Short mmCIF file of C-alpha atoms and ligand atoms in Angstrom, two decimals:
data_model
loop_
_atom_site.label_atom_id
_atom_site.label_comp_id
_atom_site.label_asym_id
_atom_site.label_seq_id
_atom_site.Cartn_x
_atom_site.Cartn_y
_atom_site.Cartn_z
CA MET U 110 0.00 0.00 0.00
CA THR U 111 1.30 3.45 -0.90
CA PHE U 112 0.02 6.93 -0.04
CA ASP U 113 -1.16 7.64 -3.59
CA ARG U 114 -3.99 5.09 -3.16
CA LEU U 115 -5.64 7.08 -0.37
CA GLY U 116 -7.32 9.82 -2.44
CA LEU U 117 -4.93 12.63 -1.49
CA SER U 118 -4.03 15.56 -3.77
CA GLU U 119 -0.66 15.94 -5.51
CA GLU U 120 0.34 18.78 -3.16
CA LEU U 121 -0.23 16.59 -0.11
CA LEU U 122 1.52 13.58 -1.66
CA LYS U 123 4.55 15.76 -2.35
CA ALA U 124 4.60 16.92 1.28
CA ILE U 125 4.40 13.30 2.48
CA GLN U 126 7.23 12.36 0.15
CA ALA U 127 9.34 15.14 1.66
CA THR U 128 8.90 13.57 5.14
CA GLY U 129 10.40 10.32 3.81
CA TYR U 130 7.38 8.16 4.75
CA THR U 131 6.63 5.65 2.01
CA THR U 132 3.95 3.39 3.51
CA PRO U 133 0.85 4.58 5.31
CA THR U 134 0.39 3.05 8.77
CA ALA U 135 -2.72 0.95 9.50
CA VAL U 136 -4.62 3.88 10.99
CA GLN U 137 -3.68 6.07 8.02
CA GLN U 138 -4.76 3.39 5.51
CA GLN U 139 -8.18 3.12 7.10
CA ALA U 140 -8.93 6.59 8.44
CA ILE U 141 -7.72 8.79 5.55
CA PRO U 142 -10.08 7.45 2.82
CA ALA U 143 -12.95 7.15 5.33
CA ALA U 144 -12.50 10.76 6.47
CA ILE U 145 -12.22 12.01 2.88
CA ALA U 146 -15.55 10.26 2.16
CA GLY U 147 -17.06 12.74 4.63
CA GLY U 148 -18.55 10.61 7.43
CA ASP U 149 -17.90 10.81 11.16
CA LEU U 150 -15.17 8.56 12.55
CA LEU U 151 -14.41 7.02 15.93
CA VAL U 152 -10.84 5.79 15.84
CA SER U 153 -9.09 3.89 18.59
CA SER U 154 -5.37 4.10 18.06
CA GLN U 155 -2.42 4.34 20.38
CA THR U 156 0.17 7.03 20.50
CA GLY U 157 2.84 6.34 17.89
CA SER U 158 0.40 4.80 15.40
CA GLY U 159 0.72 7.72 12.99
CA LYS U 160 -2.71 9.08 14.01
CA THR U 161 -1.76 12.77 13.64
CA ALA U 162 -1.25 12.38 9.90
CA ALA U 163 -4.39 10.19 9.79
CA PHE U 164 -6.57 13.18 10.70
CA THR U 165 -4.41 16.06 9.45
CA LEU U 166 -4.18 14.84 5.84
CA PRO U 167 -7.95 14.46 5.19
CA CYS U 168 -8.56 17.86 6.83
CA LEU U 169 -6.02 19.49 4.49
CA GLN U 170 -7.54 17.59 1.56
CA ARG U 171 -10.93 19.16 2.36
CA LEU U 172 -9.42 22.64 2.70
CA SER U 173 -7.55 22.46 -0.61
CA GLY U 174 -10.66 21.40 -2.52
CA ARG U 175 -12.57 24.69 -2.16
CA ARG U 176 -11.59 28.19 -1.07
CA PRO U 177 -14.18 29.87 1.18
CA PRO U 178 -15.64 33.34 0.65
CA GLN U 179 -13.69 36.25 2.17
CA GLY U 180 -14.32 36.83 5.86
CA SER U 181 -15.28 33.23 6.62
CA GLY U 182 -14.28 31.79 9.97
CA PRO U 183 -11.94 28.81 10.49
CA ARG U 184 -13.02 25.61 8.73
CA VAL U 185 -11.09 23.00 10.72
CA LEU U 186 -10.81 22.78 14.50
CA MET U 187 -8.44 20.32 16.15
CA LEU U 188 -8.59 19.86 19.93
CA ALA U 189 -5.74 18.26 21.87
CA PRO U 190 -5.34 17.70 25.63
CA THR U 191 -1.99 19.42 26.25
CA ARG U 192 -0.03 22.39 24.98
CA GLU U 193 2.81 20.18 23.79
CA LEU U 194 0.50 17.91 21.83
CA ALA U 195 -1.34 20.89 20.32
CA LEU U 196 1.99 22.40 19.20
CA GLN U 197 2.97 19.07 17.73
CA VAL U 198 -0.33 18.81 15.82
CA ALA U 199 0.09 22.40 14.56
CA GLN U 200 3.57 21.41 13.38
CA ALA U 201 2.05 18.45 11.49
CA VAL U 202 -0.45 20.80 9.79
CA HIS U 203 2.48 22.95 8.75
CA THR U 204 4.53 19.94 7.53
CA TYR U 205 1.79 18.30 5.48
CA GLY U 206 0.34 21.65 4.34
CA ARG U 207 3.63 23.01 3.00
CA GLY U 208 2.34 22.95 -0.58
CA LEU U 209 -0.78 24.97 0.35
CA ARG U 210 0.82 28.40 0.38
CA TRP U 211 -2.38 30.19 1.41
CA LEU U 212 -2.91 27.96 4.45
CA ASN U 213 -3.12 29.85 7.72
CA THR U 214 -3.08 28.05 11.07
CA ALA U 215 -3.55 29.37 14.61
CA CYS U 216 -2.43 27.48 17.67
CA LEU U 217 -4.28 28.46 20.85
CA VAL U 218 -2.81 26.96 23.99
CA GLY U 219 -2.78 27.95 27.65
CA GLY U 220 0.27 29.58 29.22
CA ALA U 221 0.93 31.77 26.15
CA PRO U 222 -0.10 35.46 25.92
CA PHE U 223 -3.64 36.16 24.68
CA SER U 224 -2.51 39.16 22.62
CA ALA U 225 -0.29 37.09 20.28
CA GLN U 226 -3.10 34.58 19.84
CA ALA U 227 -5.60 37.39 19.13
CA LYS U 228 -3.24 38.55 16.34
CA GLN U 229 -3.21 35.02 14.88
CA LEU U 230 -7.02 35.02 14.94
CA ALA U 231 -7.17 38.42 13.22
CA ARG U 232 -5.40 36.84 10.21
CA HIS U 233 -8.47 34.61 9.55
CA PRO U 234 -6.93 31.17 10.07
CA ASP U 235 -8.27 28.21 8.12
CA VAL U 236 -7.24 25.78 10.86
CA ILE U 237 -7.33 26.20 14.63
CA VAL U 238 -5.38 23.80 16.82
CA ALA U 239 -6.21 24.33 20.48
CA THR U 240 -6.38 23.00 23.99
CA PRO U 241 -10.02 23.14 25.18
CA GLY U 242 -9.50 25.53 28.12
CA ARG U 243 -7.80 28.27 26.11
CA LEU U 244 -10.27 27.94 23.24
CA VAL U 245 -13.19 28.44 25.63
CA ASP U 246 -11.44 31.57 26.95
CA HIS U 247 -11.22 32.97 23.41
CA LEU U 248 -14.87 32.12 22.78
CA ALA U 249 -15.85 33.91 26.00
CA ARG U 250 -13.90 36.99 24.85
CA ARG U 251 -15.71 36.77 21.51
CA LYS U 252 -12.39 36.62 19.69
CA LEU U 253 -13.51 33.94 17.27
CA LYS U 254 -16.56 32.25 15.82
CA LEU U 255 -16.80 28.56 15.09
CA SER U 256 -19.93 28.70 12.92
CA ASP U 257 -17.99 27.87 9.72
CA ILE U 258 -16.27 24.77 11.13
CA GLU U 259 -16.52 21.90 8.65
CA ILE U 260 -14.36 19.34 10.47
CA LEU U 261 -13.93 18.95 14.22
CA VAL U 262 -11.07 16.69 15.36
CA LEU U 263 -10.71 15.47 18.93
CA ASP U 264 -7.23 14.05 19.43
CA GLU U 265 -6.63 11.86 22.49
CA ALA U 266 -10.24 12.33 23.58
CA ASP U 267 -9.77 9.93 26.51
CA ARG U 268 -7.01 12.10 27.86
CA MET U 269 -9.06 15.27 27.48
CA LEU U 270 -11.81 13.69 29.57
CA ASP U 271 -9.27 12.47 32.16
CA MET U 272 -8.06 16.04 32.43
CA GLY U 273 -11.57 17.32 33.17
CA PHE U 274 -12.26 19.01 29.82
CA GLN U 275 -15.72 17.49 29.27
CA GLU U 276 -17.66 20.73 29.91
CA ASP U 277 -15.25 22.78 27.81
CA ILE U 278 -15.56 20.29 24.95
CA GLU U 279 -19.36 20.43 25.14
CA ALA U 280 -19.31 24.25 25.09
CA ILE U 281 -16.99 24.21 22.06
CA VAL U 282 -19.10 21.66 20.22
CA ARG U 283 -22.24 23.79 20.80
CA ALA U 284 -20.49 26.68 19.03
CA THR U 285 -19.87 24.57 15.88
CA PRO U 286 -22.51 23.77 13.26
CA ALA U 287 -24.42 20.49 13.59
CA SER U 288 -23.56 19.77 9.94
CA ARG U 289 -19.85 19.42 10.75
CA GLN U 290 -17.85 16.21 10.28
CA THR U 291 -16.42 14.87 13.55
CA LEU U 292 -13.25 12.76 13.79
CA LEU U 293 -12.63 11.42 17.29
CA PHE U 294 -9.32 9.72 18.11
CA SER U 295 -8.76 8.00 21.43
CA ALA U 296 -6.75 5.16 22.96
CA THR U 297 -10.07 3.64 24.02
CA LEU U 298 -13.63 4.08 22.77
CA ASP U 299 -15.24 2.50 25.84
CA GLY U 300 -16.82 4.05 28.93
CA VAL U 301 -17.01 7.82 29.21
CA VAL U 302 -15.31 8.29 25.83
CA GLY U 303 -18.02 6.15 24.22
CA LYS U 304 -20.71 8.31 25.82
CA LEU U 305 -19.05 11.53 24.69
CA ALA U 306 -18.64 10.10 21.19
CA ALA U 307 -22.30 9.11 20.98
CA GLY U 308 -23.32 12.69 21.68
CA LEU U 309 -20.91 14.23 19.17
CA THR U 310 -21.16 12.01 16.11
CA ARG U 311 -23.77 10.82 13.61
CA ASN U 312 -23.62 7.24 12.29
CA PRO U 313 -19.89 7.12 12.93
CA GLN U 314 -17.66 4.52 11.35
CA ARG U 315 -15.56 2.76 14.01
CA ILE U 316 -11.95 2.05 13.20
CA GLU U 317 -10.05 0.01 15.77
CA ILE U 318 -6.30 -0.33 15.44
CA ALA U 319 -4.47 -2.95 17.50
CA GLY U 320 -2.20 -1.49 20.19
CA ASP U 321 1.04 -2.83 18.78
CA ASP U 322 0.64 -1.40 15.32
CA ARG U 323 3.03 1.47 15.66
CA ALA U 324 4.66 3.79 13.19
CA HIS U 325 7.58 3.86 15.54
CA GLY U 326 10.27 1.24 15.63
CA GLN U 327 10.56 -1.53 18.13
CA ILE U 328 10.78 -0.58 21.78
CA GLU U 329 12.63 -2.94 24.08
CA GLN U 330 11.01 -2.94 27.51
CA ARG U 331 13.23 -3.59 30.52
CA LEU U 332 12.62 -3.85 34.24
CA LEU U 333 15.18 -3.02 36.94
CA PHE U 334 14.32 -3.76 40.58
CA ALA U 335 15.39 -1.24 43.22
CA ASP U 336 15.65 -1.58 47.00
CA GLY U 337 14.52 1.98 47.60
CA LEU U 338 14.98 5.59 46.56
CA SER U 339 18.75 5.83 46.90
CA HIS U 340 19.18 2.57 44.98
CA LYS U 341 16.85 3.97 42.30
CA ASN U 342 19.01 7.09 42.06
CA ARG U 343 22.16 5.00 41.59
CA LEU U 344 20.45 2.82 38.99
CA LEU U 345 19.27 5.90 37.13
CA ALA U 346 22.76 7.41 37.04
CA ALA U 347 24.15 4.10 35.74
CA VAL U 348 21.43 3.84 33.08
CA LEU U 349 21.94 7.41 31.87
CA GLY U 350 25.70 7.02 31.91
CA CYS U 351 25.46 4.09 29.52
CA HIS U 352 27.11 4.84 26.18
CA THR U 353 24.05 3.70 24.23
CA VAL U 354 21.93 6.57 25.64
CA ASN U 355 21.63 9.39 23.12
CA GLN U 356 18.78 11.37 24.67
CA ALA U 357 16.39 10.24 27.39
CA VAL U 358 13.10 11.19 28.98
CA VAL U 359 12.85 10.32 32.68
CA PHE U 360 9.35 10.24 34.14
CA THR U 361 8.48 11.26 37.68
CA ALA U 362 5.11 11.17 39.45
CA THR U 363 5.11 14.82 40.56
CA LYS U 364 6.20 18.25 39.33
CA ARG U 365 8.36 18.70 42.42
CA GLY U 366 9.90 15.28 41.87
CA ALA U 367 10.80 16.31 38.32
CA GLU U 368 12.47 19.53 39.53
CA GLU U 369 14.44 17.75 42.24
CA LEU U 370 15.57 14.90 40.04
CA ALA U 371 16.66 17.26 37.25
CA LEU U 372 18.79 19.19 39.78
CA GLN U 373 20.32 16.00 41.16
CA LEU U 374 21.23 14.87 37.66
CA GLN U 375 22.76 18.27 36.86
CA GLU U 376 24.85 17.96 40.03
CA LYS U 377 26.07 14.60 38.78
CA GLY U 378 27.19 16.27 35.57
CA PHE U 379 24.32 15.31 33.25
CA SER U 380 22.79 17.75 30.79
CA ALA U 381 19.30 17.59 32.34
CA ALA U 382 16.23 19.82 32.68
CA ALA U 383 12.71 19.46 34.06
CA LEU U 384 9.45 19.85 32.12
CA HIS U 385 6.17 20.13 33.99
CA GLY U 386 2.88 22.00 34.04
CA ASP U 387 3.92 24.67 36.56
CA MET U 388 6.51 26.11 34.17
CA ASN U 389 5.37 29.00 31.98
CA GLN U 390 4.95 28.32 28.29
CA GLY U 391 8.11 30.22 27.31
CA ALA U 392 10.27 28.08 29.61
CA ARG U 393 8.58 24.89 28.39
CA ASN U 394 9.12 25.84 24.75
CA ARG U 395 12.78 26.68 25.37
CA THR U 396 13.37 23.33 27.09
CA LEU U 397 11.69 21.42 24.28
CA GLN U 398 13.65 23.36 21.68
CA GLN U 399 16.89 22.42 23.44
CA LEU U 400 15.78 18.81 23.41
CA ARG U 401 14.94 18.95 19.69
CA THR U 402 18.24 20.53 18.76
CA GLY U 403 20.16 18.00 20.88
CA ARG U 404 21.58 20.59 23.29
CA LEU U 405 19.68 18.89 26.11
CA ALA U 406 20.32 15.18 26.73
CA ILE U 407 17.91 14.34 29.54
CA LEU U 408 14.41 15.61 30.10
CA VAL U 409 12.84 14.88 33.48
CA ALA U 410 9.10 15.17 32.98
CA THR U 411 5.64 14.51 34.34
CA ASP U 412 3.10 12.56 32.29
CA VAL U 413 1.00 15.47 31.12
CA ALA U 414 3.95 17.69 30.18
CA ALA U 415 5.62 14.97 28.11
CA ARG U 416 2.49 13.96 26.24
CA GLY U 417 3.04 14.18 22.50
CA ILE U 418 6.79 14.90 22.55
CA ASP U 419 8.16 13.71 19.23
CA VAL U 420 11.96 13.91 19.15
CA ALA U 421 13.74 11.33 17.02
CA GLY U 422 16.93 11.44 19.16
CA ILE U 423 15.23 10.04 22.27
CA SER U 424 16.83 6.61 22.57
CA HIS U 425 15.66 5.82 26.12
CA VAL U 426 12.64 6.36 28.34
CA VAL U 427 13.08 5.74 32.06
CA ASN U 428 10.14 5.31 34.42
CA PHE U 429 11.77 6.58 37.62
CA ASP U 430 8.35 6.59 39.26
CA LEU U 431 5.80 4.12 37.92
CA PRO U 432 2.86 5.59 36.02
CA ARG U 433 -0.38 5.76 37.97
CA GLN U 434 -2.32 4.11 35.15
CA ALA U 435 -1.14 1.33 32.88
CA GLU U 436 -2.30 3.38 29.91
CA ASP U 437 0.15 6.16 30.79
CA TYR U 438 2.93 3.59 30.49
CA VAL U 439 2.13 3.20 26.78
CA HIS U 440 2.19 6.96 26.27
CA ARG U 441 5.47 7.26 28.14
CA ILE U 442 7.36 4.58 26.25
CA GLY U 443 6.02 5.99 22.96
CA ARG U 444 8.40 8.96 23.46
CA THR U 445 11.20 6.71 22.19
CA GLY U 446 11.38 4.66 18.99
CA ARG U 447 9.99 7.63 17.03
CA ALA U 448 9.94 7.78 13.23
CA GLY U 449 10.81 4.11 12.77
CA ARG U 450 13.85 4.07 15.08
CA THR U 451 14.37 1.57 17.88
CA GLY U 452 14.21 2.55 21.54
CA VAL U 453 14.64 1.23 25.06
CA ALA U 454 12.13 1.76 27.87
CA ILE U 455 13.39 1.05 31.38
CA THR U 456 11.10 0.80 34.36
CA LEU U 457 12.55 1.10 37.86
CA SER U 458 10.39 -0.83 40.29
CA GLY U 459 10.48 -0.55 44.08
CA PRO U 460 9.88 -3.55 46.33
CA ARG U 461 6.17 -2.90 46.74
CA GLU U 462 5.33 -2.09 43.13
CA ALA U 463 4.86 -5.58 41.73
CA GLY U 464 1.09 -5.06 41.44
CA LEU U 465 1.58 -2.03 39.19
CA ILE U 466 4.05 -3.92 37.04
CA ARG U 467 1.51 -6.71 36.63
CA ALA U 468 -1.18 -4.17 35.67
CA ILE U 469 1.14 -2.73 32.99
CA GLU U 470 1.93 -6.19 31.65
CA ARG U 471 -1.74 -7.12 31.52
CA TYR U 472 -2.59 -3.88 29.72
CA THR U 473 0.17 -4.12 27.11
CA GLY U 474 0.16 -7.91 26.79
CA ASP U 475 3.98 -7.77 27.01
CA ARG U 476 6.19 -9.02 29.83
CA LEU U 477 8.98 -6.68 30.90
CA ALA U 478 12.42 -8.28 30.67
CA VAL U 479 14.23 -8.22 34.03
CA HIS U 480 17.74 -6.76 33.87
CA THR U 481 20.46 -6.00 36.40
CA ILE U 482 23.40 -3.62 36.42
CA ALA U 483 26.65 -5.16 37.64
CA GLY U 484 27.42 -3.93 41.15
CA LEU U 485 23.89 -2.55 41.58
CA GLU U 486 21.94 -5.79 41.91
CA PRO U 487 18.85 -5.58 44.11
CA SER U 488 18.57 -7.45 47.39
CA PRO U 489 16.23 -10.48 47.23
CA ARG U 490 13.65 -8.38 49.15
CA ALA U 491 13.23 -6.02 46.19
CA THR U 492 12.62 -8.90 43.84
CA ASN U 493 10.14 -10.51 46.14
CA PRO U 494 6.81 -9.34 44.80
CA PRO U 495 3.83 -10.37 46.91
CA ARG U 496 1.81 -11.60 43.94
CA PHE U 497 2.50 -13.80 40.98
CA GLY U 498 0.44 -15.09 38.12
CA GLY U 499 -1.59 -11.90 37.68
CA ARG U 500 -5.19 -11.14 38.63
CA GLY U 501 -4.26 -10.89 42.27
CA ARG U 502 -3.70 -14.57 42.99
CA MET U 503 -0.92 -15.54 45.35
CA SER U 504 1.46 -18.01 43.84
CA ALA U 505 3.35 -20.83 45.44
CA GLN U 506 6.33 -19.97 43.25
CA PRO U 507 9.31 -19.01 45.42
CA PRO U 508 10.18 -15.48 44.30
CA ALA U 509 13.91 -15.94 44.85
CA ASP U 510 13.88 -18.05 41.68
CA ARG U 511 13.58 -14.84 39.69
CA TRP U 512 17.32 -14.52 39.75
CA ALA U 513 20.19 -16.58 38.53
CA PRO U 514 22.72 -17.29 41.31
CA GLY U 515 24.74 -14.23 42.19
CA GLY U 516 22.82 -12.04 39.76
CA VAL U 517 24.85 -13.34 36.85
CA SER U 518 23.36 -12.32 33.55
CA VAL U 519 22.35 -14.80 30.92
CA ALA U 520 21.64 -14.51 27.23
CA PRO U 521 18.11 -13.71 26.05
CA ARG U 522 15.84 -16.71 25.92
CA GLY U 523 14.09 -18.08 22.89
CA ASP U 524 10.99 -15.99 23.60
CA GLY U 525 12.96 -12.83 22.96
CA GLY U 526 13.25 -12.16 26.67
CA ARG U 527 9.76 -10.65 26.86
CA ARG U 528 9.00 -12.07 30.29
CA SER U 529 9.23 -10.96 33.86
CA ASP U 530 7.88 -14.23 35.26
CA SER U 531 9.27 -16.03 38.22
CA ASN U 532 11.71 -18.19 36.29
CA GLN U 533 13.25 -15.33 34.43
CA ALA U 534 16.93 -14.73 34.96
CA PRO U 535 18.07 -11.11 34.81
CA ARG U 536 20.24 -9.75 32.03
CA ARG U 537 22.97 -7.16 32.06
CA PHE U 538 21.76 -3.72 31.27
CA CYS U 539 24.28 -1.90 29.10
CA ARG U 540 24.90 -4.16 26.14
P1 AMP P 743 1.79 9.90 15.94
O1 AMP P 743 1.09 8.62 16.29
O2 AMP P 743 0.98 10.76 15.05
O3 AMP P 743 2.30 10.61 17.17
O4 AMP P 743 3.08 9.51 15.04
C1 AMP P 743 4.15 8.77 15.55
C2 AMP P 743 5.42 8.94 14.76
O5 AMP P 743 5.34 8.26 13.52
C3 AMP P 743 5.79 10.38 14.43
O6 AMP P 743 7.19 10.50 14.62
C4 AMP P 743 5.44 10.52 12.96
O7 AMP P 743 6.24 11.49 12.35
C5 AMP P 743 5.75 9.12 12.45
N1 AMP P 743 4.96 8.71 11.26
C6 AMP P 743 3.73 9.12 10.92
N2 AMP P 743 3.32 8.49 9.79
C7 AMP P 743 4.31 7.66 9.43
C8 AMP P 743 4.47 6.71 8.35
N3 AMP P 743 3.53 6.52 7.43
N4 AMP P 743 5.63 6.03 8.31
C9 AMP P 743 6.59 6.20 9.26
N5 AMP P 743 6.50 7.05 10.29
C10 AMP P 743 5.36 7.78 10.38
#
C-alpha cells in the first residue's frame, strides 16, 4: 500500500514524500479514505500509530478542494489535551500543508499570551489547533466564531476527559454547526469516551487499530528492581551514563519530583532539565527546543507535560516513578522509537510495586524483561513481589527463583526475553 492510493491531492503527496514516509500506517490506511468520504469517525489508536497524519491529511484535503468566501471563519478545528501535543499537531499541519501556500493556522494553547493569539485570529486562520480551556477563553472573549467549522477533530479524547475538559468540549461543540464532520481519536472508545462520542457524532464509522501497530520502531522494555529511593538514584545514574543513551526522557510522578531529580542529575554532571505543568509556556518551549536541537540530553518530565513529545533522538525512556495508570505507560514509552527508530524503555520498580508492574503487563500484553546492572543488583527483598500469576492470585512460586545465582546475567531466551515471570533470569543492562 502506498500513499497515492488514499485519495490525497498531488500537493499533499509531495509533502508526504518530503517527510520520507513511504507506507501509510494501518490507521492512516483506514482513516484517511474514510474521512475524505465525509462521514464521522471514531478511531481507537495508540500514541505512535501515525494518528496525527491520519486526521491532518484528510482535513487538508478538504481545505484544498474549495476556497471559502472572504471573511469566513476557520473551517477546521483540532482539539488536543496538552499544549505540547497541540503544538505538535500544529507542526504536522504545517509539515503536510507546506504545498498549500495560502494555508493559515492558529495554535491556541494555555500559558501563552492572549494578545499574540488574538493577532493570529485576526489573520483569519483556516485551521485552529487548540487546547479546550484556552479555546473556551477565546470564545468567551468573543475573539472567534466557530460557525464555519466543517471538520472537528478530537485528538486523544480519553485524555481530554481524564483532564476534566468534558464541559469545555461540550461548550466548544455547541459553538460549531451540527452539519460538521467529527473525527474522534482515542486510545479507548469505551466508557465515558463512548458516551461523549455518541453525543458528538452521527452514524460514525468505528476504526479500531491494534495497540502494537506502531509507526515507531521496536521498543525494548526492561525492568530493573530497586531496593529503595537511593538505589533507584544510583540505577538511574548508571542507566543514563550508559554509552548507548543518546537522549532520554525520565518520568516522575510529581512536578516537584521532576524539579528535584533534574537538579540531582545536573549535580552529577548530566545535561538535564525538568518539564512540567507549573513552568510558563516560554520556559517549556525553550526546554523542548533544546531537546529537539540535541543541546539537552535528559528531560525529566511529568506525564501530562511529556504527552506528544516527538523527538527522534530520544533513545531511552526511564520510568523513575511508575505511572499511575497502565495506559500512561504506553504513552510514556512511545516517546522513544519515534519515526521508525528503535528505543529502550526502562522501568525502575520498588519492592512494593509488583502489582503495578503486573497491571502494565496485563494492559500491554507484554512481559517486561528483568535486567540488572553489575554492582547494583537488588537485594532479594526487592525482587520478592507479593503476587505472581496476575489477577491478584498468590502463587506458590518461590520469588527468589527470579534470579540466577549471584545475579549473573544470561543470554536472552528463545521468547525474545519478553518475560518478567518467576523463572526469568536477569540480564545485564548496558549491552
Ligand atoms: P503519531 O502517532 O501521530 O504521534 O506519530 C508517531 C510517529 O510516527 C511520528 O514520529 C510521525 O512522524 C511518524 N509517522 C507518521 N506516519 C508515518 C508513516 N507513514 N511512516 C513512518 N513514520 C510515520
